[in-house]
PDB file of C-alpha atoms in Angstrom:
ATOM      1  CA  UNK A  21     162.843  95.002  37.783  1.00 71.00           C
ATOM      2  CA  UNK A  22     163.444  98.099  35.647  1.00 78.00           C
ATOM      3  CA  UNK A  23     166.244 100.433  36.915  1.00 82.00           C
ATOM      4  CA  UNK A  24     163.970 103.351  36.444  1.00 82.00           C
ATOM      5  CA  UNK A  25     161.492 101.576  38.641  1.00 85.00           C
ATOM      6  CA  UNK A  26     163.789 101.076  41.341  1.00 88.00           C
ATOM      7  CA  UNK A  27     165.070 104.663  41.219  1.00 89.00           C
ATOM      8  CA  UNK A  28     161.514 106.030  41.588  1.00 86.00           C
ATOM      9  CA  UNK A  29     161.006 103.660  44.774  1.00 87.00           C
ATOM     10  CA  UNK A  30     164.147 105.127  46.138  1.00 90.00           C
ATOM     11  CA  UNK A  31     162.885 108.887  45.582  1.00 89.00           C
ATOM     12  CA  UNK A  32     159.483 107.842  46.921  1.00 83.00           C
ATOM     13  CA  UNK A  33     160.748 106.251  49.900  1.00 85.00           C
ATOM     14  CA  UNK A  34     163.385 109.016  50.627  1.00 86.00           C
ATOM     15  CA  UNK A  35     160.642 111.506  50.721  1.00 79.00           C
ATOM     16  CA  UNK A  36     158.538 109.601  53.111  1.00 74.00           C
ATOM     17  CA  UNK A  37     161.202 109.007  55.401  1.00 82.00           C
ATOM     18  CA  UNK A  38     162.019 112.388  55.845  1.00 79.00           C
ATOM     19  CA  UNK A  39     158.859 112.923  57.691  1.00 70.00           C
ATOM     20  CA  UNK A  40     159.350 111.597  61.152  1.00 71.00           C
ATOM     21  CA  UNK A  41     157.090 108.500  62.112  1.00 71.00           C
ATOM     22  CA  UNK A  42     156.494 106.358  65.115  1.00 73.00           C
ATOM     23  CA  UNK A  43     159.853 104.613  64.832  1.00 81.00           C
ATOM     24  CA  UNK A  44     161.709 108.103  64.649  1.00 82.00           C
ATOM     25  CA  UNK A  45     160.075 109.526  67.572  1.00 80.00           C
ATOM     26  CA  UNK A  46     160.900 106.210  69.598  1.00 83.00           C
ATOM     27  CA  UNK A  47     164.634 106.361  68.366  1.00 88.00           C
ATOM     28  CA  UNK A  48     164.649 110.086  69.295  1.00 85.00           C
ATOM     29  CA  UNK A  49     163.399 109.302  72.901  1.00 82.00           C
ATOM     30  CA  UNK A  50     166.325 106.669  73.253  1.00 85.00           C
ATOM     31  CA  UNK A  51     168.661 109.240  72.478  1.00 86.00           C
ATOM     32  CA  UNK A  52     167.574 111.904  74.507  1.00 82.00           C
ATOM     33  CA  UNK A  53     167.333 109.440  77.418  1.00 79.00           C
ATOM     34  CA  UNK A  54     170.742 107.892  77.101  1.00 82.00           C
ATOM     35  CA  UNK A  55     172.961 109.531  74.526  1.00 84.00           C
ATOM     36  CA  UNK A  56     173.942 108.941  70.885  1.00 87.00           C
ATOM     37  CA  UNK A  57     175.297 105.398  71.079  1.00 90.00           C
ATOM     38  CA  UNK A  58     171.986 104.250  72.746  1.00 89.00           C
ATOM     39  CA  UNK A  59     170.164 106.035  69.678  1.00 90.00           C
ATOM     40  CA  UNK A  60     172.163 104.348  67.204  1.00 94.00           C
ATOM     41  CA  UNK A  61     171.804 100.972  68.590  1.00 94.00           C
ATOM     42  CA  UNK A  62     167.863 101.800  68.747  1.00 93.00           C
ATOM     43  CA  UNK A  63     168.102 102.389  64.835  1.00 94.00           C
ATOM     44  CA  UNK A  64     170.048  98.930  64.666  1.00 95.00           C
ATOM     45  CA  UNK A  65     167.027  97.301  66.441  1.00 94.00           C
ATOM     46  CA  UNK A  66     164.174  98.808  64.657  1.00 93.00           C
ATOM     47  CA  UNK A  67     166.151  98.083  61.422  1.00 94.00           C
ATOM     48  CA  UNK A  68     166.142  94.427  62.367  1.00 94.00           C
ATOM     49  CA  UNK A  69     162.332  94.761  63.431  1.00 92.00           C
ATOM     50  CA  UNK A  70     161.570  96.236  59.941  1.00 92.00           C
ATOM     51  CA  UNK A  71     163.628  93.304  58.354  1.00 94.00           C
ATOM     52  CA  UNK A  72     161.490  90.944  60.071  1.00 92.00           C
ATOM     53  CA  UNK A  73     158.371  92.565  58.476  1.00 91.00           C
ATOM     54  CA  UNK A  74     160.008  92.558  54.972  1.00 91.00           C
ATOM     55  CA  UNK A  75     160.718  88.851  55.330  1.00 90.00           C
ATOM     56  CA  UNK A  76     156.846  88.313  56.511  1.00 87.00           C
ATOM     57  CA  UNK A  77     155.629  90.286  53.834  1.00 84.00           C
ATOM     58  CA  UNK A  78     157.525  88.562  51.362  1.00 85.00           C
ATOM     59  CA  UNK A  79     156.165  85.170  52.496  1.00 83.00           C
ATOM     60  CA  UNK A  80     152.803  86.416  52.905  1.00 79.00           C
ATOM     61  CA  UNK A  81     152.454  86.134  56.730  1.00 63.00           C
ATOM     62  CA  UNK A  82     151.913  90.095  56.854  1.00 64.00           C
ATOM     63  CA  UNK A  83     149.101  89.629  54.389  1.00 69.00           C
ATOM     64  CA  UNK A  84     147.453  87.088  56.551  1.00 66.00           C
ATOM     65  CA  UNK A  85     147.932  89.470  59.537  1.00 60.00           C
ATOM     66  CA  UNK A  86     146.107  92.214  57.590  1.00 62.00           C
ATOM     67  CA  UNK A  87     143.077  89.993  56.726  1.00 70.00           C
ATOM     68  CA  UNK A  88     142.666  88.731  60.345  1.00 71.00           C
ATOM     69  CA  UNK A  89     141.140  91.182  62.732  1.00 70.00           C
ATOM     70  CA  UNK A  90     141.881  89.166  65.461  1.00 75.00           C
ATOM     71  CA  UNK A  91     145.720  88.692  64.798  1.00 68.00           C
ATOM     72  CA  UNK A  92     145.930  92.377  64.167  1.00 64.00           C
ATOM     73  CA  UNK A  93     144.333  93.206  67.036  1.00 70.00           C
ATOM     74  CA  UNK A  94     146.235  90.952  69.327  1.00 73.00           C
ATOM     75  CA  UNK A  95     149.589  92.309  67.805  1.00 64.00           C
ATOM     76  CA  UNK A  96     148.401  96.002  68.070  1.00 68.00           C
ATOM     77  CA  UNK A  97     147.782  95.842  71.761  1.00 78.00           C
ATOM     78  CA  UNK A  98     150.829  93.961  72.595  1.00 75.00           C
ATOM     79  CA  UNK A  99     152.900  96.598  71.002  1.00 68.00           C
ATOM     80  CA  UNK A 100     150.956  99.513  72.534  1.00 73.00           C
ATOM     81  CA  UNK A 101     150.986  97.857  76.103  1.00 80.00           C
ATOM     82  CA  UNK A 102     154.763  97.533  75.672  1.00 73.00           C
ATOM     83  CA  UNK A 103     155.329 100.903  74.820  1.00 70.00           C
ATOM     84  CA  UNK A 104     153.158 102.376  77.450  1.00 82.00           C
ATOM     85  CA  UNK A 105     154.810 100.398  80.041  1.00 80.00           C
ATOM     86  CA  UNK A 106     158.461 101.830  78.876  1.00 74.00           C
ATOM     87  CA  UNK A 107     156.589 105.211  79.198  1.00 76.00           C
ATOM     88  CA  UNK A 108     155.097 104.603  82.704  1.00 84.00           C
ATOM     89  CA  UNK A 109     158.512 103.177  83.832  1.00 77.00           C
ATOM     90  CA  UNK A 110     160.360 106.363  82.836  1.00 71.00           C
ATOM     91  CA  UNK A 111     157.887 108.627  84.160  1.00 76.00           C
ATOM     92  CA  UNK A 112     158.026 106.817  87.460  1.00 75.00           C
ATOM     93  CA  UNK A 113     161.761 107.074  87.375  1.00 66.00           C
ATOM     94  CA  UNK A 114     161.512 111.001  86.904  1.00 55.00           C
ATOM     95  CA  UNK A 115     159.080 111.401  89.595  1.00 56.00           C
ATOM     96  CA  UNK A 116     161.008 109.613  92.353  1.00 55.00           C
ATOM     97  CA  UNK A 117     164.186 111.243  91.284  1.00 51.00           C
ATOM     98  CA  UNK A 118     166.100 108.190  90.593  1.00 46.00           C
ATOM     99  CA  UNK A 119     167.269 109.625  87.288  1.00 42.00           C
ATOM    100  CA  UNK A 120     167.574 113.087  88.268  1.00 38.00           C
ATOM    101  CA  UNK A 121     171.274 113.393  87.585  1.00 35.00           C
ATOM    102  CA  UNK A 122     172.062 111.618  84.173  1.00 34.00           C
ATOM    103  CA  UNK A 123     175.564 110.951  84.823  1.00 33.00           C
ATOM    104  CA  UNK A 124     174.962 108.826  87.744  1.00 36.00           C
ATOM    105  CA  UNK A 125     171.666 107.513  86.471  1.00 39.00           C
ATOM    106  CA  UNK A 126     171.499 103.867  85.860  1.00 48.00           C
ATOM    107  CA  UNK A 127     172.026 103.051  82.339  1.00 63.00           C
ATOM    108  CA  UNK A 128     170.417 100.322  80.292  1.00 74.00           C
ATOM    109  CA  UNK A 129     172.909  97.698  78.678  1.00 85.00           C
ATOM    110  CA  UNK A 130     173.078  98.393  74.958  1.00 87.00           C
ATOM    111  CA  UNK A 131     172.340  94.666  74.016  1.00 90.00           C
ATOM    112  CA  UNK A 132     168.789  95.165  75.985  1.00 89.00           C
ATOM    113  CA  UNK A 133     168.198  98.487  74.185  1.00 89.00           C
ATOM    114  CA  UNK A 134     168.781  96.648  70.933  1.00 93.00           C
ATOM    115  CA  UNK A 135     166.470  93.782  71.513  1.00 90.00           C
ATOM    116  CA  UNK A 136     163.751  96.177  73.193  1.00 87.00           C
ATOM    117  CA  UNK A 137     163.980  98.309  69.908  1.00 90.00           C
ATOM    118  CA  UNK A 138     163.511  95.262  67.869  1.00 91.00           C
ATOM    119  CA  UNK A 139     160.387  94.184  69.791  1.00 89.00           C
ATOM    120  CA  UNK A 140     158.938  97.472  69.490  1.00 83.00           C
ATOM    121  CA  UNK A 141     159.209  97.541  65.813  1.00 88.00           C
ATOM    122  CA  UNK A 142     158.048  93.952  65.437  1.00 88.00           C
ATOM    123  CA  UNK A 143     155.098  94.433  67.628  1.00 82.00           C
ATOM    124  CA  UNK A 144     153.784  97.526  65.275  1.00 77.00           C
ATOM    125  CA  UNK A 145     151.538  96.053  62.672  1.00 74.00           C
ATOM    126  CA  UNK A 146     151.445  99.671  61.035  1.00 70.00           C
ATOM    127  CA  UNK A 147     154.881  98.813  59.672  1.00 80.00           C
ATOM    128  CA  UNK A 148     153.381  95.624  57.879  1.00 78.00           C
ATOM    129  CA  UNK A 149     150.654  97.632  56.679  1.00 73.00           C
ATOM    130  CA  UNK A 150     152.708 100.222  55.077  1.00 75.00           C
ATOM    131  CA  UNK A 151     154.803  97.716  53.368  1.00 82.00           C
ATOM    132  CA  UNK A 152     152.015  95.581  52.014  1.00 75.00           C
ATOM    133  CA  UNK A 153     150.378  99.062  50.727  1.00 70.00           C
ATOM    134  CA  UNK A 154     153.480 100.724  49.436  1.00 77.00           C
ATOM    135  CA  UNK A 155     155.590  98.279  48.043  1.00 80.00           C
ATOM    136  CA  UNK A 156     153.100  96.471  45.563  1.00 77.00           C
ATOM    137  CA  UNK A 157     152.873  99.954  43.856  1.00 76.00           C
ATOM    138  CA  UNK A 158     156.245  99.344  42.472  1.00 81.00           C
ATOM    139  CA  UNK A 159     156.132  95.550  41.835  1.00 79.00           C
ATOM    140  CA  UNK A 160     155.225  93.787  38.446  1.00 75.00           C
ATOM    141  CA  UNK A 161     154.532  90.177  38.116  1.00 71.00           C
ATOM    142  CA  UNK A 162     156.145  90.138  34.754  1.00 75.00           C
ATOM    143  CA  UNK A 163     159.369  91.480  36.167  1.00 77.00           C
ATOM    144  CA  UNK A 164     159.902  88.165  37.847  1.00 77.00           C
ATOM    145  CA  UNK A 165     159.173  86.440  41.481  1.00 79.00           C
ATOM    146  CA  UNK A 166     156.889  88.875  43.403  1.00 78.00           C
ATOM    147  CA  UNK A 167     158.906  87.779  46.699  1.00 83.00           C
ATOM    148  CA  UNK A 168     162.072  88.537  45.289  1.00 85.00           C
ATOM    149  CA  UNK A 169     160.995  91.920  44.068  1.00 87.00           C
ATOM    150  CA  UNK A 170     159.506  92.493  47.685  1.00 88.00           C
ATOM    151  CA  UNK A 171     162.813  91.495  49.208  1.00 91.00           C
ATOM    152  CA  UNK A 172     164.663  93.765  47.040  1.00 92.00           C
ATOM    153  CA  UNK A 173     162.317  96.810  47.843  1.00 91.00           C
ATOM    154  CA  UNK A 174     162.491  95.971  51.442  1.00 92.00           C
ATOM    155  CA  UNK A 175     166.286  96.009  51.775  1.00 94.00           C
ATOM    156  CA  UNK A 176     166.594  99.228  49.758  1.00 94.00           C
ATOM    157  CA  UNK A 177     163.913 100.781  52.295  1.00 93.00           C
ATOM    158  CA  UNK A 178     165.524  99.292  55.367  1.00 94.00           C
ATOM    159  CA  UNK A 179     168.830 100.940  54.502  1.00 95.00           C
ATOM    160  CA  UNK A 180     167.331 104.254  53.626  1.00 94.00           C
ATOM    161  CA  UNK A 181     165.457 104.243  56.864  1.00 92.00           C
ATOM    162  CA  UNK A 182     168.727 103.298  58.786  1.00 94.00           C
ATOM    163  CA  UNK A 183     170.412 106.336  57.455  1.00 94.00           C
ATOM    164  CA  UNK A 184     167.447 108.740  58.010  1.00 92.00           C
ATOM    165  CA  UNK A 185     166.889 107.219  61.383  1.00 92.00           C
ATOM    166  CA  UNK A 186     170.601 107.322  62.270  1.00 93.00           C
ATOM    167  CA  UNK A 187     170.575 111.114  61.650  1.00 93.00           C
ATOM    168  CA  UNK A 188     167.509 111.702  63.887  1.00 90.00           C
ATOM    169  CA  UNK A 189     169.305 109.782  66.664  1.00 91.00           C
ATOM    170  CA  UNK A 190     172.247 112.128  66.307  1.00 91.00           C
ATOM    171  CA  UNK A 191     170.161 115.159  66.269  1.00 89.00           C
ATOM    172  CA  UNK A 192     168.365 114.309  69.309  1.00 86.00           C
ATOM    173  CA  UNK A 193     171.723 113.393  71.102  1.00 85.00           C
ATOM    174  CA  UNK A 194     172.980 116.897  70.345  1.00 85.00           C
ATOM    175  CA  UNK A 195     169.763 118.322  72.103  1.00 78.00           C
ATOM    176  CA  UNK A 196     170.582 116.012  74.924  1.00 74.00           C
ATOM    177  CA  UNK A 197     174.044 117.289  75.446  1.00 67.00           C
ATOM    178  CA  UNK A 198     172.910 120.835  75.313  1.00 66.00           C
ATOM    179  CA  UNK A 199     170.944 120.146  78.818  1.00 58.00           C
ATOM    180  CA  UNK A 200     172.789 117.534  80.556  1.00 56.00           C
ATOM    181  CA  UNK A 201     174.106 118.304  83.874  1.00 51.00           C
ATOM    182  CA  UNK A 202     171.178 120.095  85.095  1.00 51.00           C
ATOM    183  CA  UNK A 203     169.036 118.180  87.546  1.00 55.00           C
ATOM    184  CA  UNK A 204     165.760 120.139  86.416  1.00 56.00           C
ATOM    185  CA  UNK A 205     166.730 119.472  82.758  1.00 56.00           C
ATOM    186  CA  UNK A 206     167.459 115.889  83.396  1.00 57.00           C
ATOM    187  CA  UNK A 207     163.811 115.490  84.969  1.00 66.00           C
ATOM    188  CA  UNK A 208     162.284 117.051  82.220  1.00 65.00           C
ATOM    189  CA  UNK A 209     163.934 114.881  79.624  1.00 63.00           C
ATOM    190  CA  UNK A 210     162.724 111.899  81.495  1.00 66.00           C
ATOM    191  CA  UNK A 211     159.360 113.171  81.288  1.00 73.00           C
ATOM    192  CA  UNK A 212     159.416 113.966  77.758  1.00 71.00           C
ATOM    193  CA  UNK A 213     160.711 110.447  76.914  1.00 67.00           C
ATOM    194  CA  UNK A 214     158.388 108.837  78.901  1.00 74.00           C
ATOM    195  CA  UNK A 215     155.622 111.053  77.469  1.00 79.00           C
ATOM    196  CA  UNK A 216     156.782 109.846  74.021  1.00 71.00           C
ATOM    197  CA  UNK A 217     156.559 106.508  74.814  1.00 68.00           C
ATOM    198  CA  UNK A 218     153.001 106.608  76.117  1.00 80.00           C
ATOM    199  CA  UNK A 219     151.822 108.706  73.161  1.00 76.00           C
ATOM    200  CA  UNK A 220     153.285 106.031  70.485  1.00 65.00           C
ATOM    201  CA  UNK A 221     151.650 103.425  72.635  1.00 72.00           C
ATOM    202  CA  UNK A 222     148.375 105.221  72.283  1.00 78.00           C
ATOM    203  CA  UNK A 223     149.013 105.818  68.428  1.00 68.00           C
ATOM    204  CA  UNK A 224     149.628 102.078  68.091  1.00 61.00           C
ATOM    205  CA  UNK A 225     146.520 101.165  69.982  1.00 69.00           C
ATOM    206  CA  UNK A 226     144.466 103.173  67.559  1.00 69.00           C
ATOM    207  CA  UNK A 227     146.226 101.685  64.459  1.00 53.00           C
ATOM    208  CA  UNK A 228     143.548 100.324  61.789  1.00 52.00           C
ATOM    209  CA  UNK A 229     144.095  97.742  59.193  1.00 47.00           C
ATOM    210  CA  UNK A 230     142.134  99.822  56.846  1.00 43.00           C
ATOM    211  CA  UNK A 231     143.902 103.094  57.284  1.00 41.00           C
ATOM    212  CA  UNK A 232     147.695 104.129  56.546  1.00 37.00           C
TER     213      UNK A 232
END
């Protein structure tokens, strides 16, 4: 690939990543819920999930997903249901007061947060759709293997997303620090987190293979 093409892709990708998307809101919800470390672990999980979509796109699995209405619908609703489940679970915890005191609240293990974050991203067909729509704009069959070019662009995108998402995780964690210690604020944080998850689930449920 031409060096100028790679730089153009970096500029375009960085510009897109500045605008918060579903993954960013998910990561921020994690940071607000359990702090910076949990948020950064979520970034790692989302990055792993994104890498799965990159590999799938490179070998053509994502293309099959996008052309099969049934496959897209199954994956879409699985991801949406999982996010809504997380949201309801968080809201119920806030309602019964079990997490009203953040320092004493049950904390999820980081490894569980990592796997949950990866699963949420893997079950988001919008990511596969985005990669298939965006990457080909910078790929040229005359430049060599299309699969290798797809993997290269995917790697660059994942690295940029990791940096961008990490900054959002730190930002959300700093917001959490300002209100931690107050029972009323803690309940509010849990409610915000729960509504974030449910909103993302609803957004995923209405994802369309013909729209970005």
